[in-house]
mmCIF file of C-alpha atoms and ligand atoms in Angstrom:
data_model
loop_
_atom_site.group_PDB
_atom_site.id
_atom_site.type_symbol
_atom_site.label_atom_id
_atom_site.label_comp_id
_atom_site.label_asym_id
_atom_site.label_seq_id
_atom_site.Cartn_x
_atom_site.Cartn_y
_atom_site.Cartn_z
ATOM 1 C CA ASP A 651 24.033 7.234 12.256
ATOM 2 C CA LEU A 652 20.607 6.132 13.357
ATOM 3 C CA GLN A 653 20.133 5.213 16.974
ATOM 4 C CA ILE A 654 16.798 3.874 18.144
ATOM 5 C CA VAL A 655 15.932 4.166 21.811
ATOM 6 C CA ALA A 656 12.647 3.086 23.395
ATOM 7 C CA ALA A 657 11.530 5.615 25.979
ATOM 8 C CA ASP A 658 8.482 7.218 27.490
ATOM 9 C CA VAL A 659 8.416 10.669 25.936
ATOM 10 C CA ARG A 660 7.303 12.141 29.251
ATOM 11 C CA SER A 661 10.598 11.222 30.875
ATOM 12 C CA LEU A 662 13.602 11.351 28.605
ATOM 13 C CA GLY A 663 16.403 11.118 31.158
ATOM 14 C CA GLU A 664 18.131 8.215 29.391
ATOM 15 C CA SER A 665 18.001 9.734 25.914
ATOM 16 C CA PRO A 666 21.161 10.231 23.875
ATOM 17 C CA SER A 667 22.585 13.664 24.450
ATOM 18 C CA GLY A 668 22.354 16.394 21.828
ATOM 19 C CA PRO A 669 22.921 18.476 19.891
ATOM 20 C CA TYR A 670 19.897 17.537 17.787
ATOM 21 C CA ASP A 671 19.532 18.650 14.164
ATOM 22 C CA GLY A 672 15.760 18.617 14.462
ATOM 23 C CA VAL A 673 13.091 17.130 16.687
ATOM 24 C CA PHE A 674 9.747 15.540 15.778
ATOM 25 C CA HIS A 675 7.234 14.848 18.529
ATOM 26 C CA ALA A 676 4.767 12.301 17.133
ATOM 27 C CA ALA A 677 3.730 10.361 20.244
ATOM 28 C CA GLY A 678 0.025 10.268 20.804
ATOM 29 C CA VAL A 679 -2.791 8.235 22.295
ATOM 30 C CA LEU A 680 -6.407 8.275 21.191
ATOM 31 C CA ARG A 681 -9.154 7.540 23.766
ATOM 32 C CA ASP A 682 -12.287 8.992 22.245
ATOM 33 C CA GLY A 683 -15.389 9.012 24.382
ATOM 34 C CA LEU A 684 -18.361 11.135 25.322
ATOM 35 C CA ALA A 685 -18.040 13.481 28.291
ATOM 36 C CA ARG A 686 -19.749 11.083 30.711
ATOM 37 C CA SER A 687 -17.014 8.492 30.084
ATOM 38 C CA LEU A 688 -14.144 10.949 30.513
ATOM 39 C CA MET A 689 -12.584 9.558 33.680
ATOM 40 C CA PRO A 690 -9.299 11.157 34.815
ATOM 41 C CA ASP A 691 -7.230 8.163 33.685
ATOM 42 C CA ARG A 692 -8.625 8.389 30.153
ATOM 43 C CA VAL A 693 -7.910 12.112 29.973
ATOM 44 C CA ASP A 694 -4.417 11.604 31.408
ATOM 45 C CA ALA A 695 -3.703 8.901 28.842
ATOM 46 C CA VAL A 696 -4.382 11.407 26.065
ATOM 47 C CA LEU A 697 -2.821 14.507 27.636
ATOM 48 C CA GLY A 698 0.289 12.743 28.975
ATOM 49 C CA PRO A 699 2.250 11.999 25.795
ATOM 50 C CA LYS A 700 1.253 15.285 24.176
ATOM 51 C CA VAL A 701 1.550 17.796 27.023
ATOM 52 C CA GLY A 702 4.040 15.995 29.256
ATOM 53 C CA GLY A 703 6.020 14.847 26.228
ATOM 54 C CA THR A 704 6.268 18.355 24.849
ATOM 55 C CA HIS A 705 7.631 19.701 28.119
ATOM 56 C CA ALA A 706 10.117 16.837 28.418
ATOM 57 C CA LEU A 707 11.330 17.544 24.877
ATOM 58 C CA ALA A 708 11.527 21.262 25.603
ATOM 59 C CA ASP A 709 13.737 20.478 28.604
ATOM 60 C CA LEU A 710 15.851 18.124 26.508
ATOM 61 C CA VAL A 711 16.604 20.730 23.846
ATOM 62 C CA SER A 712 16.975 23.635 26.258
ATOM 63 C CA GLU A 713 20.628 22.810 26.918
ATOM 64 C CA GLY A 714 23.192 23.957 24.354
ATOM 65 C CA GLU A 715 22.439 24.799 20.748
ATOM 66 C CA HIS A 716 18.740 24.763 19.864
ATOM 67 C CA PRO A 717 17.758 22.318 17.076
ATOM 68 C CA ALA A 718 17.064 23.786 13.636
ATOM 69 C CA PHE A 719 13.398 22.905 14.153
ATOM 70 C CA VAL A 720 11.041 21.280 16.614
ATOM 71 C CA VAL A 721 7.903 19.836 15.034
ATOM 72 C CA LEU A 722 4.929 18.903 17.190
ATOM 73 C CA PHE A 723 2.501 16.500 15.526
ATOM 74 C CA SER A 724 -0.827 18.033 16.425
ATOM 75 C CA SER A 725 -4.228 17.378 14.913
ATOM 76 C CA ILE A 726 -6.890 19.170 12.973
ATOM 77 C CA ALA A 727 -9.045 18.082 15.939
ATOM 78 C CA ALA A 728 -7.675 21.083 17.843
ATOM 79 C CA VAL A 729 -9.651 23.360 15.544
ATOM 80 C CA ARG A 730 -12.350 21.009 14.329
ATOM 81 C CA ALA A 731 -12.813 17.932 16.490
ATOM 82 C CA ASN A 732 -15.149 15.025 15.986
ATOM 83 C CA LEU A 733 -17.708 14.004 18.569
ATOM 84 C CA GLY A 734 -16.027 12.422 21.578
ATOM 85 C CA GLN A 735 -12.654 14.030 21.016
ATOM 86 C CA SER A 736 -12.618 16.723 23.686
ATOM 87 C CA ALA A 737 -9.531 15.360 25.485
ATOM 88 C CA TYR A 738 -7.722 14.793 22.204
ATOM 89 C CA ALA A 739 -8.691 18.278 20.978
ATOM 90 C CA ALA A 740 -7.476 19.834 24.237
ATOM 91 C CA ALA A 741 -4.172 17.943 24.086
ATOM 92 C CA ASN A 742 -3.512 19.057 20.530
ATOM 93 C CA GLY A 743 -4.717 22.592 21.206
ATOM 94 C CA TYR A 744 -2.132 22.727 23.963
ATOM 95 C CA LEU A 745 0.563 21.753 21.470
ATOM 96 C CA ASP A 746 -0.510 24.510 19.089
ATOM 97 C CA GLY A 747 -0.485 27.081 21.893
ATOM 98 C CA TYR A 748 2.839 25.899 23.262
ATOM 99 C CA ALA A 749 4.553 26.014 19.862
ATOM 100 C CA ALA A 750 3.155 29.515 19.300
ATOM 101 C CA ARG A 751 4.641 30.601 22.608
ATOM 102 C CA ARG A 752 8.067 29.262 21.661
ATOM 103 C CA ARG A 753 7.838 31.035 18.295
ATOM 104 C CA ALA A 754 7.055 34.237 20.147
ATOM 105 C CA GLU A 755 10.412 33.704 21.877
ATOM 106 C CA GLY A 756 12.058 33.478 18.455
ATOM 107 C CA LEU A 757 12.459 29.683 18.439
ATOM 108 C CA PRO A 758 11.671 27.520 15.369
ATOM 109 C CA TRP A 759 8.761 25.463 16.705
ATOM 110 C CA TYR A 760 6.127 24.148 14.304
ATOM 111 C CA SER A 761 2.791 22.595 15.152
ATOM 112 C CA LEU A 762 1.255 20.557 12.367
ATOM 113 C CA GLY A 763 -2.481 20.018 12.665
ATOM 114 C CA TRP A 764 -2.802 16.813 10.702
ATOM 115 C CA GLY A 765 -6.054 15.706 9.189
ATOM 116 C CA LEU A 766 -6.828 12.032 8.888
ATOM 117 C CA TRP A 767 -4.143 9.673 7.535
ATOM 118 C CA THR A 768 -4.744 6.214 6.046
ATOM 119 C CA VAL A 769 -2.132 4.802 8.466
ATOM 120 C CA GLY A 770 -1.391 4.892 12.171
ATOM 121 C CA MET A 771 -4.269 5.929 14.387
ATOM 122 C CA GLY A 772 -6.217 6.946 11.278
ATOM 123 C CA GLU A 773 -6.106 3.491 9.704
ATOM 124 C CA ALA A 774 -9.257 2.173 11.359
ATOM 125 C CA VAL A 775 -11.208 5.368 10.715
ATOM 126 C CA ALA A 776 -10.124 6.200 7.155
ATOM 127 C CA PRO A 777 -12.374 3.654 5.364
ATOM 128 C CA ARG A 778 -15.462 4.880 7.254
ATOM 129 C CA ALA A 779 -14.499 8.503 6.617
ATOM 130 C CA ALA A 780 -14.062 7.724 2.915
ATOM 131 C CA ALA A 781 -17.595 6.327 2.852
ATOM 132 C CA HIS A 782 -18.757 9.780 3.987
ATOM 133 C CA GLY A 783 -16.667 11.549 1.344
ATOM 134 C CA VAL A 784 -13.835 12.563 3.686
ATOM 135 C CA ALA A 785 -10.454 11.766 2.136
ATOM 136 C CA ALA A 786 -7.416 10.762 4.186
ATOM 137 C CA LEU A 787 -3.739 11.472 3.627
ATOM 138 C CA THR A 788 -1.646 8.653 2.206
ATOM 139 C CA GLU A 789 1.884 8.277 3.523
ATOM 140 C CA ASP A 790 3.245 9.956 0.373
ATOM 141 C CA ASP A 791 0.789 12.859 0.736
ATOM 142 C CA GLY A 792 1.727 13.329 4.369
ATOM 143 C CA ILE A 793 5.468 13.175 3.842
ATOM 144 C CA GLY A 794 5.125 15.617 0.946
ATOM 145 C CA LEU A 795 3.196 18.067 3.122
ATOM 146 C CA LEU A 796 5.710 17.649 5.923
ATOM 147 C CA ARG A 797 8.548 18.547 3.565
ATOM 148 C CA THR A 798 6.584 21.539 2.261
ATOM 149 C CA ALA A 799 5.798 22.796 5.753
ATOM 150 C CA LEU A 800 9.423 22.481 6.844
ATOM 151 C CA GLY A 801 10.393 24.656 3.887
ATOM 152 C CA ARG A 802 8.154 27.391 5.270
ATOM 153 C CA PRO A 803 8.544 29.603 8.304
ATOM 154 C CA PRO A 804 7.668 27.984 11.626
ATOM 155 C CA ALA A 805 3.909 28.314 12.211
ATOM 156 C CA HIS A 806 0.778 26.353 12.962
ATOM 157 C CA TYR A 807 -0.145 24.593 9.722
ATOM 158 C CA VAL A 808 -3.341 22.622 9.259
ATOM 159 C CA LEU A 809 -2.571 19.837 6.789
ATOM 160 C CA SER A 810 -5.228 17.539 5.415
ATOM 161 C CA ALA A 811 -6.043 15.607 2.268
ATOM 162 C CA ALA A 812 -7.692 18.786 0.965
ATOM 163 C CA THR A 813 -4.412 20.652 1.520
ATOM 164 C CA ALA A 814 -2.442 17.922 -0.263
ATOM 165 C CA LYS A 815 -4.373 18.629 -3.471
ATOM 166 C CA ASP A 816 -3.573 22.313 -3.150
ATOM 167 C CA ALA A 817 -0.010 22.764 -4.395
ATOM 168 C CA SER A 818 0.281 26.251 -2.894
ATOM 169 C CA MET A 819 -0.596 24.900 0.584
ATOM 170 C CA THR A 820 -3.005 27.644 1.408
ATOM 171 C CA ALA A 821 -4.711 25.909 4.318
ATOM 172 C CA VAL A 822 -2.521 27.319 7.024
ATOM 173 C CA THR A 823 -3.377 29.147 10.188
ATOM 174 C CA PRO A 824 -0.646 31.674 10.765
ATOM 175 C CA ASP A 825 -0.546 33.370 14.140
ATOM 176 C CA ALA A 826 -0.344 36.890 12.824
ATOM 177 C CA GLY A 827 -1.097 38.975 9.729
ATOM 178 C CA LEU A 828 -4.764 39.100 8.795
ATOM 179 C CA TRP A 829 -5.668 35.754 10.368
ATOM 180 C CA PRO A 830 -6.924 37.124 13.723
ATOM 181 C CA SER A 831 -9.116 39.816 12.161
ATOM 182 C CA LEU A 832 -10.377 37.566 9.346
ATOM 183 C CA THR A 833 -11.417 34.763 11.692
ATOM 184 C CA LEU A 834 -12.949 37.243 14.120
ATOM 185 C CA ALA A 835 -14.996 38.795 11.325
ATOM 186 C CA VAL A 836 -16.050 35.438 9.832
ATOM 187 C CA GLY A 837 -16.976 34.122 13.279
ATOM 188 C CA LYS A 838 -19.034 37.212 14.061
ATOM 189 C CA VAL A 839 -20.867 37.402 10.747
ATOM 190 C CA LEU A 840 -21.564 33.658 10.531
ATOM 191 C CA HIS A 841 -22.179 33.230 14.287
ATOM 192 C CA LEU A 842 -19.406 30.693 14.814
ATOM 193 C CA ASP A 843 -17.401 30.008 17.970
ATOM 194 C CA SER A 844 -14.333 29.063 15.985
ATOM 195 C CA VAL A 845 -13.121 29.218 12.414
ATOM 196 C CA SER A 846 -10.526 27.009 10.748
ATOM 197 C CA ALA A 847 -8.610 27.412 7.510
ATOM 198 C CA GLU A 848 -10.480 24.378 6.180
ATOM 199 C CA ASP A 849 -13.911 25.958 6.589
ATOM 200 C CA ASP A 850 -15.864 26.794 3.465
ATOM 201 C CA LEU A 851 -17.861 30.016 3.647
ATOM 202 C CA LEU A 852 -20.636 28.752 1.387
ATOM 203 C CA GLU A 853 -21.054 25.546 3.380
ATOM 204 C CA LEU A 854 -21.265 27.712 6.492
ATOM 205 C CA GLY A 855 -24.164 29.638 4.966
ATOM 206 C CA LEU A 856 -22.593 32.813 3.624
ATOM 207 C CA ASP A 857 -25.067 34.974 1.712
ATOM 208 C CA SER A 858 -24.623 38.289 -0.062
ATOM 209 C CA MET A 859 -25.647 40.417 2.925
ATOM 210 C CA MET A 860 -23.128 38.625 5.079
ATOM 211 C CA ALA A 861 -20.488 39.158 2.391
ATOM 212 C CA VAL A 862 -21.136 42.903 2.557
ATOM 213 C CA GLU A 863 -20.797 42.790 6.355
ATOM 214 C CA LEU A 864 -17.527 40.878 6.058
ATOM 215 C CA ALA A 865 -16.150 43.401 3.578
ATOM 216 C CA ALA A 866 -17.108 46.254 5.922
ATOM 217 C CA SER A 867 -15.401 44.521 8.811
ATOM 218 C CA LEU A 868 -12.167 44.029 6.857
ATOM 219 C CA ALA A 869 -12.256 47.656 5.759
ATOM 220 C CA ALA A 870 -11.342 48.454 9.364
ATOM 221 C CA ASP A 871 -8.039 46.692 8.669
ATOM 222 C CA GLY A 872 -7.407 48.905 5.667
ATOM 223 C CA LEU A 873 -8.587 46.349 3.101
ATOM 224 C CA ASP A 874 -10.844 47.546 0.338
ATOM 225 C CA VAL A 875 -12.497 44.265 -0.655
ATOM 226 C CA ASP A 876 -15.273 43.609 -3.145
ATOM 227 C CA PRO A 877 -17.822 41.346 -1.389
ATOM 228 C CA MET A 878 -17.693 39.057 -4.450
ATOM 229 C CA VAL A 879 -14.258 37.963 -3.284
ATOM 230 C CA PHE A 880 -15.865 35.779 -0.601
ATOM 231 C CA PHE A 881 -17.704 33.822 -3.293
ATOM 232 C CA GLU A 882 -14.570 33.467 -5.410
ATOM 233 C CA HIS A 883 -12.317 32.248 -2.566
ATOM 234 C CA THR A 884 -14.662 30.284 -0.378
ATOM 235 C CA ARG A 885 -12.182 28.311 1.727
ATOM 236 C CA VAL A 886 -10.975 30.432 4.627
ATOM 237 C CA GLY A 887 -7.312 29.441 4.141
ATOM 238 C CA THR A 888 -7.444 30.300 0.441
ATOM 239 C CA LEU A 889 -9.252 33.536 1.203
ATOM 240 C CA LEU A 890 -6.574 34.491 3.719
ATOM 241 C CA THR A 891 -3.808 33.968 1.155
ATOM 242 C CA HIS A 892 -5.705 36.078 -1.366
ATOM 243 C CA LEU A 893 -6.422 38.898 1.088
ATOM 244 C CA GLU A 894 -2.827 38.989 2.276
ATOM 245 C CA SER A 895 -1.707 39.519 -1.318
ATOM 246 C CA LEU A 896 -3.853 42.656 -1.622
ATOM 247 C CA PRO A 897 -2.504 46.153 -0.990
ATOM 248 C CA ARG A 898 -3.457 47.557 2.379
ATOM 249 C CA ALA A 899 -3.387 51.000 3.985
ATOM 250 C CA ALA A 900 -0.200 50.757 6.106
ATOM 251 C CA SER A 901 -1.503 52.916 8.918
ATOM 252 C CA GLN A 902 -4.396 50.542 9.451
ATOM 253 C CA ALA A 903 -2.474 47.272 9.444
ATOM 254 C CA PRO A 904 -3.410 45.155 12.460
ATOM 255 C CA ALA A 905 -1.277 45.428 15.563
ATOM 256 C CA PRO A 906 1.257 42.632 16.127
ATOM 257 C CA PRO A 907 0.158 39.886 18.526
ATOM 258 C CA ALA A 908 0.695 40.530 22.223
ATOM 259 C CA PRO A 909 3.919 39.033 23.608
ATOM 260 C CA ALA A 910 3.511 35.593 25.124
ATOM 261 C CA PRO A 911 3.886 34.994 28.853
ATOM 262 C CA ARG A 912 7.436 33.962 29.746
ATOM 263 C CA GLU A 913 6.820 30.707 31.566
ATOM 264 C CA PRO A 914 5.085 27.680 29.995
ATOM 265 C CA SER A 915 2.010 26.641 31.902
ATOM 266 C CA TYR A 916 -0.478 23.800 31.726
ATOM 267 C CA ALA A 917 -3.170 26.473 31.797
ATOM 268 C CA ALA A 918 -2.204 27.754 28.334
ATOM 269 C CA PRO A 919 -5.151 28.576 26.090
ATOM 270 C CA VAL A 920 -6.757 25.624 24.361
ATOM 271 C CA ALA A 921 -7.941 26.031 20.792
ATOM 272 C CA PRO A 922 -11.718 26.237 20.567
ATOM 273 C CA VAL A 923 -13.432 23.104 19.347
ATOM 274 C CA ALA A 924 -16.069 23.189 16.660
ATOM 275 C CA PRO A 925 -18.285 20.276 15.695
ATOM 276 C CA ALA A 926 -17.031 18.153 12.833
ATOM 277 C CA ALA A 927 -18.288 19.009 9.381
HETATM 278 N N1 NAP B 1294 -2.808 9.065 11.890
HETATM 279 C C1 NAP B 1294 -3.673 10.083 11.866
HETATM 280 O O1 NAP B 1294 -4.715 10.024 11.182
HETATM 281 C C2 NAP B 1294 -3.366 11.340 12.641
HETATM 282 C C3 NAP B 1294 -4.198 12.444 12.447
HETATM 283 C C4 NAP B 1294 -3.957 13.605 13.166
HETATM 284 C C5 NAP B 1294 -2.883 13.659 14.035
HETATM 285 N N2 NAP B 1294 -2.095 12.568 14.218
HETATM 286 C C6 NAP B 1294 -1.001 12.692 15.189
HETATM 287 O O2 NAP B 1294 0.188 12.214 14.622
HETATM 288 C C7 NAP B 1294 0.977 11.565 15.624
HETATM 289 C C8 NAP B 1294 1.356 10.176 15.148
HETATM 290 O O3 NAP B 1294 0.149 9.442 14.978
HETATM 291 P P1 NAP B 1294 0.132 7.951 14.423
HETATM 292 O O4 NAP B 1294 -0.969 7.826 13.476
HETATM 293 O O5 NAP B 1294 1.506 7.542 14.026
HETATM 294 O O6 NAP B 1294 -0.302 7.201 15.774
HETATM 295 P P2 NAP B 1294 -0.027 5.737 16.237
HETATM 296 O O7 NAP B 1294 0.205 4.808 15.086
HETATM 297 O O8 NAP B 1294 -1.100 5.395 17.224
HETATM 298 O O9 NAP B 1294 1.364 5.904 16.979
HETATM 299 C C9 NAP B 1294 1.464 6.684 18.127
HETATM 300 C C10 NAP B 1294 2.788 6.331 18.764
HETATM 301 O O10 NAP B 1294 2.941 7.108 19.945
HETATM 302 C C11 NAP B 1294 3.608 6.290 20.876
HETATM 303 N N3 NAP B 1294 3.406 6.756 22.228
HETATM 304 C C12 NAP B 1294 2.252 6.951 22.893
HETATM 305 N N4 NAP B 1294 2.493 7.379 24.142
HETATM 306 C C13 NAP B 1294 3.850 7.469 24.270
HETATM 307 C C14 NAP B 1294 4.714 7.853 25.318
HETATM 308 N N5 NAP B 1294 4.247 8.271 26.510
HETATM 309 N N6 NAP B 1294 6.045 7.816 25.082
HETATM 310 C C15 NAP B 1294 6.546 7.420 23.897
HETATM 311 N N7 NAP B 1294 5.768 7.040 22.862
HETATM 312 C C16 NAP B 1294 4.427 7.069 23.057
HETATM 313 C C17 NAP B 1294 3.000 4.918 20.655
HETATM 314 O O11 NAP B 1294 3.881 3.958 21.162
HETATM 315 P P3 NAP B 1294 3.311 2.527 21.643
HETATM 316 O O12 NAP B 1294 2.738 1.875 20.444
HETATM 317 O O13 NAP B 1294 4.522 1.854 22.165
HETATM 318 O O14 NAP B 1294 2.276 2.794 22.670
HETATM 319 C C18 NAP B 1294 2.897 4.863 19.153
HETATM 320 O O15 NAP B 1294 4.083 4.331 18.581
HETATM 321 C C19 NAP B 1294 0.149 11.573 16.897
HETATM 322 O O16 NAP B 1294 0.601 12.611 17.716
HETATM 323 C C20 NAP B 1294 -1.258 11.854 16.422
HETATM 324 O O17 NAP B 1294 -2.019 12.550 17.396
HETATM 325 C C21 NAP B 1294 -2.303 11.412 13.537
#
């Protein structure tokens, strides 16, 4: 049975009662603008449905049996925003952090960092992006990626048109494993504030000396890597998948992530924002 109810996601008092098989949070508002135009009402308009909506949904599903999954529709902007998207990046970064916290509690929360779609809020932008060589996800691409992600363990997945072409869906940003040390090393060697799975090492200026430095840095994690590997797997997400398939000295595996604080808070860490490519 399908029941459609119109409601403000920030206040779901009148919603049909659970249990819910699964929950998708896809409400969002875009109000791009440079910092000087970021009045509180514009920021609230963007943060409200994402941050307030996530907490309202969390309250809604906290009673009784937890749904099989909760999926927060986030954006690639949280890791790689365009000019004028600071509020939108912060709102989506909050979603990514919040879902990670719930996963740390053992709950099946996903955050999906969507790249541009040809529909919805992407519709007006997609033609201009295409003119600059940036592809957008069609509805079929997006639904396909959604199905693929839901078949995988709950995590933060960055899903874009580039990912859609990649059947193995390598462009993910898992919270654990080698991701923290790889991004730390790449950021340090290439002098970047933030690194996303979509980044391409060659486009970021990797040279052979830097590749040697990267290999040395990963050696600290027990990985014996030939520096050539960074020229063979240039996308960070693809590189991560490759590195995680390599044998590693068990005693030097990275420590598990620190446990998350118990209570959700609006002051949760926001994903760093890098300029758009
Ligand atoms: N399309 C893209 O290219 C793209 C890329 C990255 C991420 N995303 C994310 O994917 C999600 C869906 O995007 P979309 O393209 O479908 O956007 P969209 O076409 O603009 O739709 C957003 C929907 O959110 C609803 N909404 C906003 N505030 C709400 C609130 N307080 N309570 C309930 N509903 C509310 C809007 O309802 P009303 O129309 O009634 O206001 C609208 O139906 C968003 O979270 C967006 O950030 C989209």
